[in-house]
Amino acid sequence: MAAEGGGKEANDVKSQFSTREGVYRLLTHSEYSRPNRMPFNSQGSNPVKVSFVNVNDQSGNGERICFNVGRELYFYIYKGVRKAADLSKPIDKRIYKGTQPTCHDFNALTATAESVSLLVGFSAGQVQLIDPIKKETSKLFNEERLIDKSRVTCVRWVPDSESLFLVAHSSGSMYLYNAENTCGTTAPHYQLLKQGENYAVHTCKSKSARNPLLRWTVGEGALNEFAFSPDGKFLACASQDGFLRVFGFDAAELHGTMKSYFGGLLCVCWSPDGRYIVAGGEDDLVTVWSFQDCKVVARGHGHKSWVSVVAFDHCTTSVEDGDPAAEFRGSEEDVHEEEGRKRASSTHSQLSQRNSTDHPVSATYRFGSVGQDTHLCLWDLTEDVLFPHLPLSRTRTHTNVMKSTSPAGGGKTNTTLSNAKDNGSNSTSTENPANSLPDSLPRSNSLSHSEDGTPNSHRGSSNPPAKGSSIMDGSFIASSVSRFATLSFDSRRERHDKEHKRNHSVGYIGAKSGDKLNHTGSTRAAKTQPTKMLGTALCPHMEEVPLLEPLVCKKIAHERLTVLIFLEDCLVTACQEGFVCTWARPGKMELLSSQNNPTNSPGGTVV
């Protein structure tokens, strides 16, 4: 991707953008908002959020959408790329007084065309269970604010449960509720169930069944978002203290942790196969964390302000089962034939079958992010980043390609993994001496680098060793490097000279340090980032992990972006002005002939 300079064009709001699979187009007539379509004055209001559910309507219009704008909550039939939105006919509309909706979630397990269960969290701490189809309010939890008085930051139904749901608050606590139970008329009393490093789980002491069932206290400061793993067994939590914590949900045990490079973590998501977690936040970075290895495997730098939402695109992610090294055995014809057979199978099927696979896979993961800089970024996490110990000359990537040749280099890496059940956390210590590459080799996001700027010998093992054992000993000789995941960091240095729009962070200190991000250049980072974390497995130096460049980075709104959801035929974004936008995937423009002609959109050029 070419470097972006200043000027009017870079600040234009885009209505379409191109990727390797084709052109994504904004469908202006599929925009959802308040019925008057006027921009909402978002100052002091909570972020706009969007939830979807499919009610399996036989008419083919099964998608339902819910979104909040200020004190208002709307529920519509979502027509996507098929038909234009009719904002004059919401199924349900609610206006609240004295509090604002902050988040919401449908129970997909119980949803039907006649009834849906929708949880809504509020700024004053309450949680409401409503049925917007029947236009009923079933229950109000924490009505007297005896459980928690702080703002609800995230609410989710527990996977495969009709009645259990989890609620996070800005106090840093999470509560497990049962929709069938009441909350009681007095403040709950708790008993310690389990405790670990910076977290504790308590049960509610009561003679009769009441809410909450459990209270989780996680980290310091607000718990901004949590996400269940695809199989529902694990829970990833992003906190304002900058830590990602991953728990076994039923056992309430800490599986692993990660620290942001700077500031709090605001968002988190799982890959469709559950192998990787992506988190974003106030360091302007997206960080990819390996669930199996409990370590950071890559960072992505493209945003110019805080990252609000991260999400994986299950439709564009491609996965191949088995040992990726097997691709490099046999003749080239055999490799191509096998590749064709594997790619012909369903991505969804492969992802669901390999949730518990112990072997690494050959894969390209697509994920996206949106932020307060009003930009949408799309990222490809490719196998040359995930499995750098394989011969890179035969590695397939689908993003920009940069060719370069390097002399042989090697190094030794020693990594140890502590047992999470013994001490409540995973930690590693790494030493990586390596031979130097010539200065002419550009820095790429597909190469990992040690603290002195030299490439590490490996990145990532699929099977974590037992406590105290070594993941890998020995050296790796790389005779040639022909493909990388994206263009070099040099090619976009000009971009770092732009003025940071809002919250200056460590992601932009690299503009004065040549071809790499230098963590020592920021006074603010030095004051807020504990020195004992930086450079450890919890928070590696910028040079120690691959640095991804976005496949797409485009300004798509006038106000900060708060929503990114990938659907089968489109992706959905929303901004703080209250506009929910639909972007048709390549080849999915089935809309309405002339009235939905994308050339009527402003800035309608492919970029």
Coordinates of C-alpha atoms in Angstrom, one line a residue:
M1 CA 0.0 0.0 0.0
A2 CA 1.4 3.3 -1.0
A3 CA 2.2 5.9 1.6
E4 CA -0.5 8.5 2.2
G5 CA 0.4 12.1 2.2
G6 CA -1.6 15.1 3.4
G7 CA -4.0 17.1 1.3
K8 CA -7.7 17.1 0.7
E9 CA -7.9 13.6 -0.8
A10 CA -6.6 11.9 2.3
N11 CA -9.3 13.6 4.4
D12 CA -12.2 12.8 2.1
V13 CA -14.8 10.3 3.4
K14 CA -14.6 7.2 1.1
S15 CA -17.7 5.4 -0.2
Q16 CA -15.8 2.4 -1.6
F17 CA -12.5 0.7 -1.4
S18 CA -10.8 -2.2 -3.0
T19 CA -9.1 -5.3 -1.7
R20 CA -7.6 -8.4 -3.4
E21 CA -11.1 -9.9 -3.6
G22 CA -12.7 -6.9 -5.2
V23 CA -14.5 -3.6 -4.4
Y24 CA -16.5 -3.0 -1.3
R25 CA -19.2 -0.3 -1.8
L26 CA -21.2 1.8 0.6
L27 CA -25.0 1.3 0.1
T28 CA -26.4 4.7 0.9
H29 CA -30.0 3.6 0.8
S30 CA -29.2 0.8 3.3
E31 CA -28.2 3.3 5.9
Y32 CA -29.9 3.0 9.3
S33 CA -30.3 5.9 11.7
R34 CA -32.9 7.9 13.6
P35 CA -36.0 8.4 11.3
N36 CA -35.1 12.0 10.7
R37 CA -31.7 11.0 9.3
M38 CA -30.1 14.0 11.1
P39 CA -26.7 13.7 12.6
F40 CA -26.8 13.2 16.4
N41 CA -25.0 15.6 18.6
S42 CA -22.8 13.0 20.3
Q43 CA -21.1 15.1 22.8
G44 CA -21.3 13.5 26.2
S45 CA -23.3 10.5 25.0
N46 CA -22.4 6.8 25.1
P47 CA -21.0 5.0 22.0
V48 CA -23.5 3.9 19.3
K49 CA -23.7 0.1 19.4
V50 CA -25.3 -2.4 17.0
S51 CA -26.6 -5.9 17.6
F52 CA -27.9 -8.5 15.1
V53 CA -30.0 -11.6 15.4
N54 CA -31.5 -14.0 12.8
V55 CA -35.0 -15.1 13.6
N56 CA -35.2 -17.7 10.8
D57 CA -38.1 -15.9 9.1
Q58 CA -39.5 -18.1 6.3
S59 CA -39.9 -15.0 4.1
G60 CA -36.1 -14.7 3.8
N61 CA -36.0 -11.5 5.8
G62 CA -34.8 -13.0 9.0
E63 CA -32.1 -10.5 10.1
R64 CA -33.1 -8.0 12.8
I65 CA -31.0 -5.1 13.9
C66 CA -30.9 -3.1 17.1
F67 CA -28.9 0.1 17.7
N68 CA -28.8 2.8 20.3
V69 CA -28.4 6.6 19.7
G70 CA -28.2 8.8 22.8
R71 CA -31.3 7.9 25.0
E72 CA -33.0 6.1 22.1
L73 CA -33.1 2.4 21.2
Y74 CA -34.3 1.2 17.8
F75 CA -35.3 -2.2 16.5
Y76 CA -35.7 -2.8 12.7
I77 CA -35.9 -5.5 10.1
Y78 CA -32.5 -5.4 8.5
K79 CA -32.6 -5.7 4.7
G80 CA -28.9 -5.5 4.1
V81 CA -27.9 -5.5 0.4
R82 CA -31.3 -6.7 -0.7
K83 CA -33.6 -3.7 -0.2
A84 CA -33.4 -0.1 1.0
A85 CA -34.0 0.6 4.7
D86 CA -37.4 1.9 5.7
L87 CA -36.8 4.0 8.7
S88 CA -40.4 5.1 9.0
K89 CA -41.4 1.6 10.3
P90 CA -39.3 0.5 13.3
I91 CA -40.6 -2.7 14.9
D92 CA -39.9 -1.1 18.3
K93 CA -38.5 2.3 19.5
R94 CA -37.8 3.2 23.1
I95 CA -36.7 6.5 24.6
Y96 CA -35.3 6.4 28.2
K97 CA -35.2 9.1 30.8
G98 CA -32.5 9.6 33.3
T99 CA -30.2 7.0 31.8
Q100 CA -28.8 5.9 28.4
P101 CA -28.4 2.5 26.7
T102 CA -24.7 1.6 26.5
C103 CA -24.7 -1.9 25.1
H104 CA -27.1 -4.8 24.1
D105 CA -27.1 -8.4 23.0
F106 CA -29.6 -10.8 21.5
N107 CA -30.1 -14.4 22.6
A108 CA -29.7 -16.2 19.3
L109 CA -30.5 -19.6 20.9
T110 CA -34.1 -18.6 21.7
A111 CA -34.9 -16.1 18.9
T112 CA -38.0 -16.8 16.8
A113 CA -40.0 -14.7 14.3
E114 CA -42.5 -14.2 17.2
S115 CA -40.2 -13.4 20.1
V116 CA -36.6 -12.4 20.8
S117 CA -34.8 -11.8 24.1
L118 CA -32.7 -8.6 24.1
L119 CA -30.5 -7.5 27.0
V120 CA -29.8 -3.8 27.3
G121 CA -27.2 -2.3 29.7
F122 CA -27.5 1.3 30.9
S123 CA -25.2 4.1 32.0
A124 CA -26.6 4.0 35.6
G125 CA -25.8 0.3 36.0
Q126 CA -29.2 -1.4 35.4
V127 CA -29.8 -4.2 32.9
Q128 CA -33.1 -4.6 31.1
L129 CA -34.5 -7.7 29.5
I130 CA -37.0 -6.8 26.7
D131 CA -38.8 -8.4 23.8
P132 CA -38.9 -5.8 21.0
I133 CA -41.2 -8.0 18.8
K134 CA -43.8 -8.4 21.5
K135 CA -42.9 -4.9 22.8
E136 CA -42.7 -6.2 26.3
T137 CA -40.3 -5.5 29.2
S138 CA -39.7 -8.8 31.0
K139 CA -37.4 -7.8 33.8
L140 CA -35.1 -5.1 35.2
F141 CA -32.0 -6.3 36.9
N142 CA -30.0 -4.2 39.4
E143 CA -33.0 -1.8 39.5
E144 CA -32.0 -0.3 42.8
R145 CA -28.3 -0.3 41.9
L146 CA -27.6 -2.5 45.0
I147 CA -25.2 -4.8 43.0
D148 CA -23.2 -2.2 41.1
K149 CA -23.7 1.6 40.6
S150 CA -21.3 2.1 37.7
R151 CA -21.9 2.1 34.0
V152 CA -22.5 -1.2 32.1
T153 CA -19.7 -1.6 29.6
C154 CA -20.6 -5.0 28.0
V155 CA -23.4 -7.5 28.3
R156 CA -23.4 -11.0 26.7
W157 CA -25.6 -14.1 26.8
V158 CA -23.5 -17.1 27.9
P159 CA -23.2 -19.3 24.8
D160 CA -25.7 -22.1 24.5
S161 CA -27.7 -20.9 27.5
E162 CA -31.3 -19.7 27.5
S163 CA -31.1 -17.9 30.8
L164 CA -27.5 -17.1 31.9
F165 CA -25.8 -13.8 30.9
L166 CA -22.7 -11.9 31.9
V167 CA -22.5 -8.2 32.6
A168 CA -19.3 -6.0 32.9
H169 CA -19.2 -2.6 34.6
S170 CA -16.8 0.3 34.6
S171 CA -16.0 -0.6 38.2
G172 CA -13.9 -3.5 36.9
S173 CA -16.4 -6.1 38.1
M174 CA -18.4 -8.7 36.1
Y175 CA -21.6 -10.4 37.3
L176 CA -23.2 -13.7 36.2
Y177 CA -27.0 -13.5 36.2
N178 CA -29.8 -16.0 35.7
A179 CA -32.7 -14.4 34.0
E180 CA -35.1 -16.6 36.0
N181 CA -33.8 -15.2 39.4
T182 CA -34.6 -11.9 41.1
C183 CA -32.0 -9.5 42.4
G184 CA -33.3 -9.3 46.0
T185 CA -34.2 -6.2 48.0
T186 CA -30.9 -6.0 49.9
A187 CA -27.3 -5.7 48.8
P188 CA -25.7 -9.1 48.1
H189 CA -23.2 -10.7 50.4
Y190 CA -20.3 -12.6 48.8
Q191 CA -18.0 -15.5 49.7
L192 CA -14.6 -16.0 48.0
L193 CA -14.6 -18.8 45.5
K194 CA -11.3 -18.4 43.7
Q195 CA -8.5 -15.9 43.7
G196 CA -5.4 -15.3 41.5
E197 CA -3.1 -12.6 40.3
N198 CA -5.2 -9.4 40.0
Y199 CA -8.6 -11.2 39.9
A200 CA -11.0 -12.8 42.3
V201 CA -14.3 -14.7 41.9
H202 CA -17.0 -14.6 44.6
T203 CA -20.3 -16.5 45.0
C204 CA -23.4 -14.8 46.3
K205 CA -24.4 -16.0 49.8
S206 CA -28.1 -16.4 50.0
K207 CA -30.7 -18.9 51.4
S208 CA -32.7 -18.6 48.2
A209 CA -31.8 -18.3 44.6
R210 CA -31.0 -14.7 43.7
N211 CA -28.8 -12.6 41.4
P212 CA -25.9 -12.3 40.9
L213 CA -24.7 -15.9 40.9
L214 CA -21.1 -14.9 40.7
R215 CA -19.0 -11.7 40.9
W216 CA -15.7 -11.4 39.1
T217 CA -13.3 -8.7 40.1
V218 CA -10.8 -8.3 37.2
G219 CA -7.7 -6.0 37.2
E220 CA -7.7 -2.3 38.1
G221 CA -10.1 0.3 36.5
A222 CA -12.9 -0.4 34.1
L223 CA -13.5 -3.7 32.4
N224 CA -14.1 -2.3 28.9
E225 CA -15.1 -5.4 26.9
F226 CA -15.2 -9.2 27.1
A227 CA -15.7 -11.9 24.5
F228 CA -16.4 -15.6 24.7
S229 CA -14.3 -18.0 22.7
P230 CA -16.1 -19.7 19.8
D231 CA -16.6 -22.9 21.8
G232 CA -17.8 -20.9 24.8
K233 CA -15.2 -22.4 27.2
F234 CA -13.0 -19.3 27.6
L235 CA -13.5 -15.7 28.3
A236 CA -11.2 -12.9 27.1
C237 CA -11.3 -9.6 29.1
A238 CA -9.9 -6.2 28.0
S239 CA -9.3 -3.8 30.9
Q240 CA -8.5 -0.2 31.4
D241 CA -5.3 -1.2 33.2
G242 CA -4.0 -2.3 29.8
F243 CA -4.2 -6.1 30.4
L244 CA -5.8 -8.8 28.3
R245 CA -6.8 -11.6 30.6
V246 CA -8.1 -14.9 29.3
F247 CA -10.0 -17.2 31.7
G248 CA -11.4 -20.7 31.6
F249 CA -15.0 -19.7 32.2
D250 CA -16.4 -22.7 34.1
A251 CA -13.3 -23.3 36.2
A252 CA -12.7 -19.5 36.7
E253 CA -9.0 -20.0 36.2
L254 CA -6.6 -17.7 34.5
H255 CA -5.2 -19.1 31.2
G256 CA -2.9 -16.3 30.2
T257 CA -2.3 -12.5 30.1
M258 CA -1.0 -9.8 27.8
K259 CA -0.1 -6.1 28.4
S260 CA -0.8 -3.3 26.0
Y261 CA 2.1 -1.3 24.7
F262 CA 0.6 1.8 26.3
G263 CA -2.7 2.8 27.9
G264 CA -5.9 0.8 28.3
L265 CA -7.3 -1.9 26.2
L266 CA -10.8 -1.1 24.8
C267 CA -11.8 -4.0 22.6
V268 CA -11.2 -7.7 22.1
C269 CA -12.2 -10.5 19.7
W270 CA -11.4 -14.2 18.9
S271 CA -10.5 -15.7 15.6
P272 CA -13.2 -18.0 14.3
D273 CA -11.1 -21.1 15.2
G274 CA -10.2 -19.8 18.7
R275 CA -6.5 -19.9 18.1
Y276 CA -5.8 -16.1 18.2
I277 CA -7.2 -13.1 20.1
V278 CA -6.9 -9.5 18.8
A279 CA -7.1 -6.6 21.1
G280 CA -7.0 -2.8 20.5
G281 CA -6.9 0.3 22.6
E282 CA -5.3 3.5 23.6
D283 CA -1.9 2.6 22.1
D284 CA -3.4 3.0 18.6
L285 CA -2.3 -0.6 17.9
V286 CA -4.0 -3.9 17.2
T287 CA -2.2 -6.7 19.0
V288 CA -2.5 -10.4 18.0
W289 CA -2.1 -12.9 20.9
S290 CA -1.7 -16.6 20.5
F291 CA -4.1 -18.6 22.7
Q292 CA -2.0 -21.7 22.6
D293 CA 1.4 -20.1 23.2
C294 CA 0.1 -17.3 25.5
K295 CA 2.2 -14.7 23.8
V296 CA 2.1 -11.8 21.4
V297 CA 2.7 -12.9 17.8
A298 CA 2.2 -9.6 16.0
R299 CA 1.1 -6.0 16.3
G300 CA -0.7 -3.8 13.7
H301 CA 0.0 -0.1 13.2
G302 CA -2.3 1.9 11.0
H303 CA -4.7 4.0 13.2
K304 CA -3.9 7.5 14.3
S305 CA -6.0 7.4 17.5
W306 CA -7.6 4.9 19.9
V307 CA -8.9 1.7 18.4
S308 CA -12.6 1.2 19.3
V309 CA -13.5 -2.1 17.8
V310 CA -11.7 -5.2 16.4
A311 CA -13.5 -8.1 14.6
F312 CA -12.5 -11.1 12.5
D313 CA -14.0 -11.7 9.1
H314 CA -15.0 -15.4 9.0
C315 CA -15.9 -15.2 5.3
T316 CA -12.5 -14.1 4.1
T317 CA -10.4 -16.1 6.5
S318 CA -9.0 -19.2 4.8
V319 CA -7.7 -22.2 6.8
E320 CA -5.9 -25.4 5.8
D321 CA -5.9 -28.3 8.2
G322 CA -2.8 -30.2 9.2
D323 CA 0.9 -29.5 9.5
P324 CA 1.9 -26.5 7.3
A325 CA 5.3 -28.0 6.8
A326 CA 3.7 -30.8 4.9
E327 CA 3.1 -28.3 2.0
F328 CA 6.8 -28.3 1.4
R329 CA 7.2 -32.0 0.9
G330 CA 6.8 -33.6 -2.5
S331 CA 6.7 -32.1 -5.9
E332 CA 5.4 -28.6 -6.8
E333 CA 2.6 -30.2 -8.8
D334 CA 1.5 -32.2 -5.7
V335 CA 1.5 -29.0 -3.7
H336 CA -0.7 -27.1 -6.1
E337 CA -3.1 -30.0 -6.4
E338 CA -3.4 -30.4 -2.6
E339 CA -3.8 -26.7 -2.2
G340 CA -6.7 -26.6 -4.7
R341 CA -8.5 -29.5 -3.0
K342 CA -8.2 -27.9 0.5
R343 CA -9.3 -24.4 -0.6
A344 CA -12.3 -25.9 -2.3
S345 CA -13.7 -27.0 1.1
S346 CA -15.8 -24.8 3.2
T347 CA -14.0 -22.3 5.5
H348 CA -16.8 -22.5 8.1
S349 CA -16.5 -26.3 8.2
Q350 CA -12.8 -26.2 8.6
L351 CA -12.9 -23.7 11.4
S352 CA -15.5 -25.6 13.4
Q353 CA -13.6 -28.9 13.0
R354 CA -10.2 -27.6 14.2
N355 CA -11.2 -25.8 17.3
S356 CA -9.3 -28.2 19.5
T357 CA -6.6 -29.3 17.0
D358 CA -3.1 -29.5 18.5
H359 CA -1.3 -29.0 15.2
P360 CA -0.6 -25.7 13.5
V361 CA -2.4 -24.9 10.3
S362 CA -1.7 -23.0 7.1
A363 CA -4.0 -20.0 7.2
T364 CA -4.7 -16.4 6.3
Y365 CA -6.8 -14.6 8.8
R366 CA -8.7 -11.4 7.9
F367 CA -9.7 -9.0 10.6
G368 CA -10.7 -5.4 10.8
S369 CA -10.6 -2.5 13.2
V370 CA -12.2 0.9 13.5
G371 CA -11.2 3.8 15.7
Q372 CA -11.6 7.3 17.0
D373 CA -9.6 8.5 14.0
T374 CA -12.7 7.7 11.8
H375 CA -10.7 5.1 9.8
L376 CA -11.4 1.6 8.9
C377 CA -8.4 -0.8 8.7
L378 CA -8.4 -4.3 7.2
W379 CA -5.6 -6.6 8.1
D380 CA -4.3 -10.0 6.8
L381 CA -2.6 -12.2 9.3
T382 CA -0.6 -14.6 7.1
E383 CA 1.3 -17.7 7.6
D384 CA 4.7 -16.1 7.1
V385 CA 3.9 -14.2 10.4
L386 CA 2.3 -17.1 12.2
F387 CA 4.8 -19.8 11.1
P388 CA 8.1 -18.0 10.3
H389 CA 10.1 -21.2 10.9
L390 CA 8.7 -22.6 7.6
P391 CA 10.6 -21.9 4.3
L392 CA 9.4 -18.4 3.4
S393 CA 10.2 -18.7 -0.2
R394 CA 7.3 -21.0 -0.7
T395 CA 4.9 -19.2 1.7
R396 CA 1.6 -18.0 0.2
T397 CA 0.4 -14.6 1.1
H398 CA -2.4 -12.5 -0.4
T399 CA -1.3 -9.0 0.4
N400 CA 1.3 -6.7 -1.0
V401 CA 4.6 -8.4 -1.9
M402 CA 8.1 -7.1 -1.3
K403 CA 11.1 -9.0 -2.6
S404 CA 14.5 -8.9 -0.9
T405 CA 17.5 -11.1 -0.4
S406 CA 19.4 -11.5 2.9
P407 CA 22.5 -13.4 4.0
A408 CA 22.1 -16.3 6.4
G409 CA 21.3 -15.4 9.9
G410 CA 20.5 -17.4 13.0
G411 CA 20.0 -17.3 16.7
K412 CA 19.0 -19.3 19.7
T413 CA 15.8 -18.8 21.6
N414 CA 15.0 -20.1 25.0
T415 CA 11.5 -19.8 26.3
T416 CA 9.9 -21.2 29.5
L417 CA 6.2 -21.3 30.3
S418 CA 4.9 -21.3 33.9
N419 CA 1.8 -23.2 34.9
A420 CA -1.3 -20.9 35.0
K421 CA -3.1 -23.1 37.6
D422 CA -0.2 -22.8 40.0
N423 CA 0.4 -19.1 40.0
G424 CA -2.6 -17.6 38.0
S425 CA -0.6 -16.3 35.1
N426 CA 1.6 -17.3 32.1
S427 CA 5.0 -15.7 31.7
T428 CA 8.0 -16.2 29.5
S429 CA 11.5 -15.0 29.3
T430 CA 13.3 -14.8 26.0
E431 CA 16.9 -14.3 24.9
N432 CA 17.5 -13.9 21.2
P433 CA 21.0 -13.1 20.0
A434 CA 21.2 -13.1 16.2
N435 CA 23.4 -12.2 13.4
S436 CA 22.9 -8.8 11.7
L437 CA 21.2 -8.2 8.4
P438 CA 22.5 -5.5 6.1
D439 CA 21.1 -2.0 6.5
S440 CA 19.7 -2.2 3.0
L441 CA 17.0 -4.8 4.0
P442 CA 13.8 -2.9 4.7
R443 CA 11.8 -3.5 7.9
S444 CA 8.8 -5.6 7.2
N445 CA 5.9 -6.6 9.4
S446 CA 6.5 -10.2 8.6
L447 CA 9.9 -10.3 10.2
S448 CA 10.3 -10.3 14.0
H449 CA 13.2 -8.3 15.4
S450 CA 15.2 -8.5 18.6
E451 CA 15.9 -5.5 20.8
D452 CA 19.0 -4.4 18.8
G453 CA 17.0 -4.5 15.5
T454 CA 18.1 -7.9 14.2
P455 CA 15.7 -10.6 13.2
N456 CA 14.7 -13.3 15.7
S457 CA 15.2 -16.9 14.7
H458 CA 11.7 -18.0 15.1
R459 CA 8.2 -17.0 16.2
G460 CA 5.7 -19.2 17.8
S461 CA 5.3 -22.9 18.6
S462 CA 2.0 -24.6 18.2
N463 CA 2.4 -26.8 21.3
P464 CA 3.3 -25.1 24.6
P465 CA 5.8 -27.2 26.6
A466 CA 5.4 -28.3 30.1
K467 CA 6.5 -26.1 32.9
G468 CA 10.2 -25.3 32.9
S469 CA 10.9 -27.0 29.5
S470 CA 12.2 -25.3 26.4
I471 CA 10.0 -24.5 23.4
M472 CA 12.9 -24.4 20.9
D473 CA 16.7 -24.7 21.0
G474 CA 18.9 -24.3 18.0
S475 CA 19.2 -21.9 15.1
F476 CA 17.4 -21.3 11.9
I477 CA 19.2 -20.4 8.7
A478 CA 17.2 -18.2 6.3
S479 CA 18.8 -18.2 2.9
S480 CA 16.2 -16.1 1.1
V481 CA 13.1 -14.1 1.8
S482 CA 10.8 -13.6 -1.2
R483 CA 7.4 -12.7 0.3
F484 CA 6.2 -10.7 3.2
A485 CA 2.8 -10.0 4.6
T486 CA 2.8 -6.3 3.6
L487 CA 5.0 -3.5 2.4
S488 CA 7.9 -2.4 4.6
F489 CA 7.4 0.1 7.4
D490 CA 9.7 2.5 5.5
S491 CA 7.2 2.9 2.7
R492 CA 4.7 4.7 5.0
R493 CA 7.1 6.7 7.2
E494 CA 5.6 9.9 5.7
R495 CA 2.3 8.9 7.3
H496 CA 3.8 9.1 10.8
D497 CA 4.5 12.8 10.4
K498 CA 0.8 13.7 10.5
E499 CA -0.6 15.3 13.5
H500 CA -2.2 12.9 15.9
K501 CA -5.9 13.7 15.9
R502 CA -6.8 13.1 19.5
N503 CA -4.8 11.0 22.0
H504 CA -1.1 11.0 21.3
S505 CA 0.3 7.6 22.0
V506 CA 3.4 5.5 21.6
G507 CA 2.4 4.4 18.1
Y508 CA 3.5 7.7 16.7
I509 CA 6.9 8.2 18.3
G510 CA 8.5 6.3 15.4
A511 CA 8.4 9.3 13.1
K512 CA 11.7 10.6 14.5
S513 CA 13.5 7.3 14.8
G514 CA 14.1 6.2 11.3
D515 CA 12.5 2.9 10.2
K516 CA 11.3 1.6 13.5
L517 CA 9.1 2.6 16.5
N518 CA 11.3 3.5 19.4
H519 CA 9.6 3.0 22.7
T520 CA 12.1 5.2 24.6
G521 CA 11.1 8.3 22.7
S522 CA 7.9 9.0 24.5
T523 CA 7.9 10.7 27.9
R524 CA 4.3 9.9 28.4
A525 CA 4.8 6.2 27.7
A526 CA 7.7 6.1 30.2
K527 CA 5.6 7.6 32.9
T528 CA 2.6 5.2 32.5
Q529 CA 4.2 2.0 31.2
P530 CA 5.8 0.0 34.0
T531 CA 9.4 -0.6 33.0
K532 CA 9.2 -4.1 34.4
M533 CA 6.5 -5.1 31.8
L534 CA 8.1 -3.6 28.7
G535 CA 10.4 -6.1 27.0
T536 CA 8.9 -9.1 28.7
A537 CA 6.6 -11.8 27.1
L538 CA 3.6 -9.8 28.5
C539 CA 4.6 -6.7 26.5
P540 CA 7.4 -7.3 24.0
H541 CA 9.4 -4.4 22.5
M542 CA 8.1 -3.2 19.1
E543 CA 11.2 -4.7 17.5
E544 CA 10.6 -8.1 19.0
V545 CA 7.4 -9.0 17.1
P546 CA 6.2 -8.6 13.5
L547 CA 4.7 -5.2 12.7
L548 CA 1.6 -5.5 10.4
E549 CA 0.6 -2.9 7.9
P550 CA -3.1 -2.6 7.0
L551 CA -4.3 -4.0 3.7
V552 CA -6.8 -1.1 3.7
C553 CA -6.8 2.1 5.8
K554 CA -9.6 4.5 4.8
K555 CA -11.5 7.4 6.4
I556 CA -15.1 6.3 6.2
A557 CA -16.9 8.7 8.6
H558 CA -16.9 12.2 10.0
E559 CA -17.2 11.2 13.6
R560 CA -15.4 8.4 15.6
L561 CA -16.3 4.9 14.6
T562 CA -17.9 2.6 17.2
V563 CA -19.1 -0.5 15.3
L564 CA -17.6 -3.1 13.0
I565 CA -19.5 -6.3 12.2
F566 CA -18.8 -8.8 9.4
L567 CA -21.8 -10.4 7.8
E568 CA -22.0 -12.9 5.0
D569 CA -22.8 -10.5 2.2
C570 CA -21.6 -7.2 3.7
L571 CA -19.8 -5.5 6.6
V572 CA -21.5 -3.0 8.9
T573 CA -20.0 0.1 10.5
A574 CA -21.5 2.8 12.7
C575 CA -20.2 6.2 13.9
Q576 CA -21.1 8.4 16.9
E577 CA -23.4 10.6 14.7
G578 CA -25.8 7.7 14.8
F579 CA -25.4 6.4 11.2
V580 CA -25.2 2.6 10.7
C581 CA -23.7 1.9 7.3
T582 CA -23.8 -1.2 5.1
W583 CA -20.8 -2.0 2.8
A584 CA -21.6 -4.6 0.1
R585 CA -19.0 -7.3 -0.4
P586 CA -17.6 -7.7 -3.9
G587 CA -20.2 -9.4 -6.1
K588 CA -23.0 -8.8 -3.6
M589 CA -24.6 -5.7 -5.1
E590 CA -28.1 -6.9 -5.5
L591 CA -29.7 -3.7 -4.6
L592 CA -32.5 -1.9 -6.2
S593 CA -31.4 -0.9 -9.7
S594 CA -31.3 2.8 -10.2
Q595 CA -32.2 4.3 -6.8
N596 CA -29.2 2.5 -5.2
N597 CA -26.7 3.4 -7.9
P598 CA -23.4 3.8 -5.9
T599 CA -22.2 6.6 -8.3
N600 CA -24.7 8.9 -6.5
S601 CA -22.6 8.6 -3.3
P602 CA -20.1 11.3 -2.5
G603 CA -16.5 10.4 -3.3
G604 CA -17.6 7.4 -5.4
T605 CA -14.2 6.5 -6.8
V606 CA -12.4 3.2 -6.1
V607 CA -9.5 3.9 -3.7

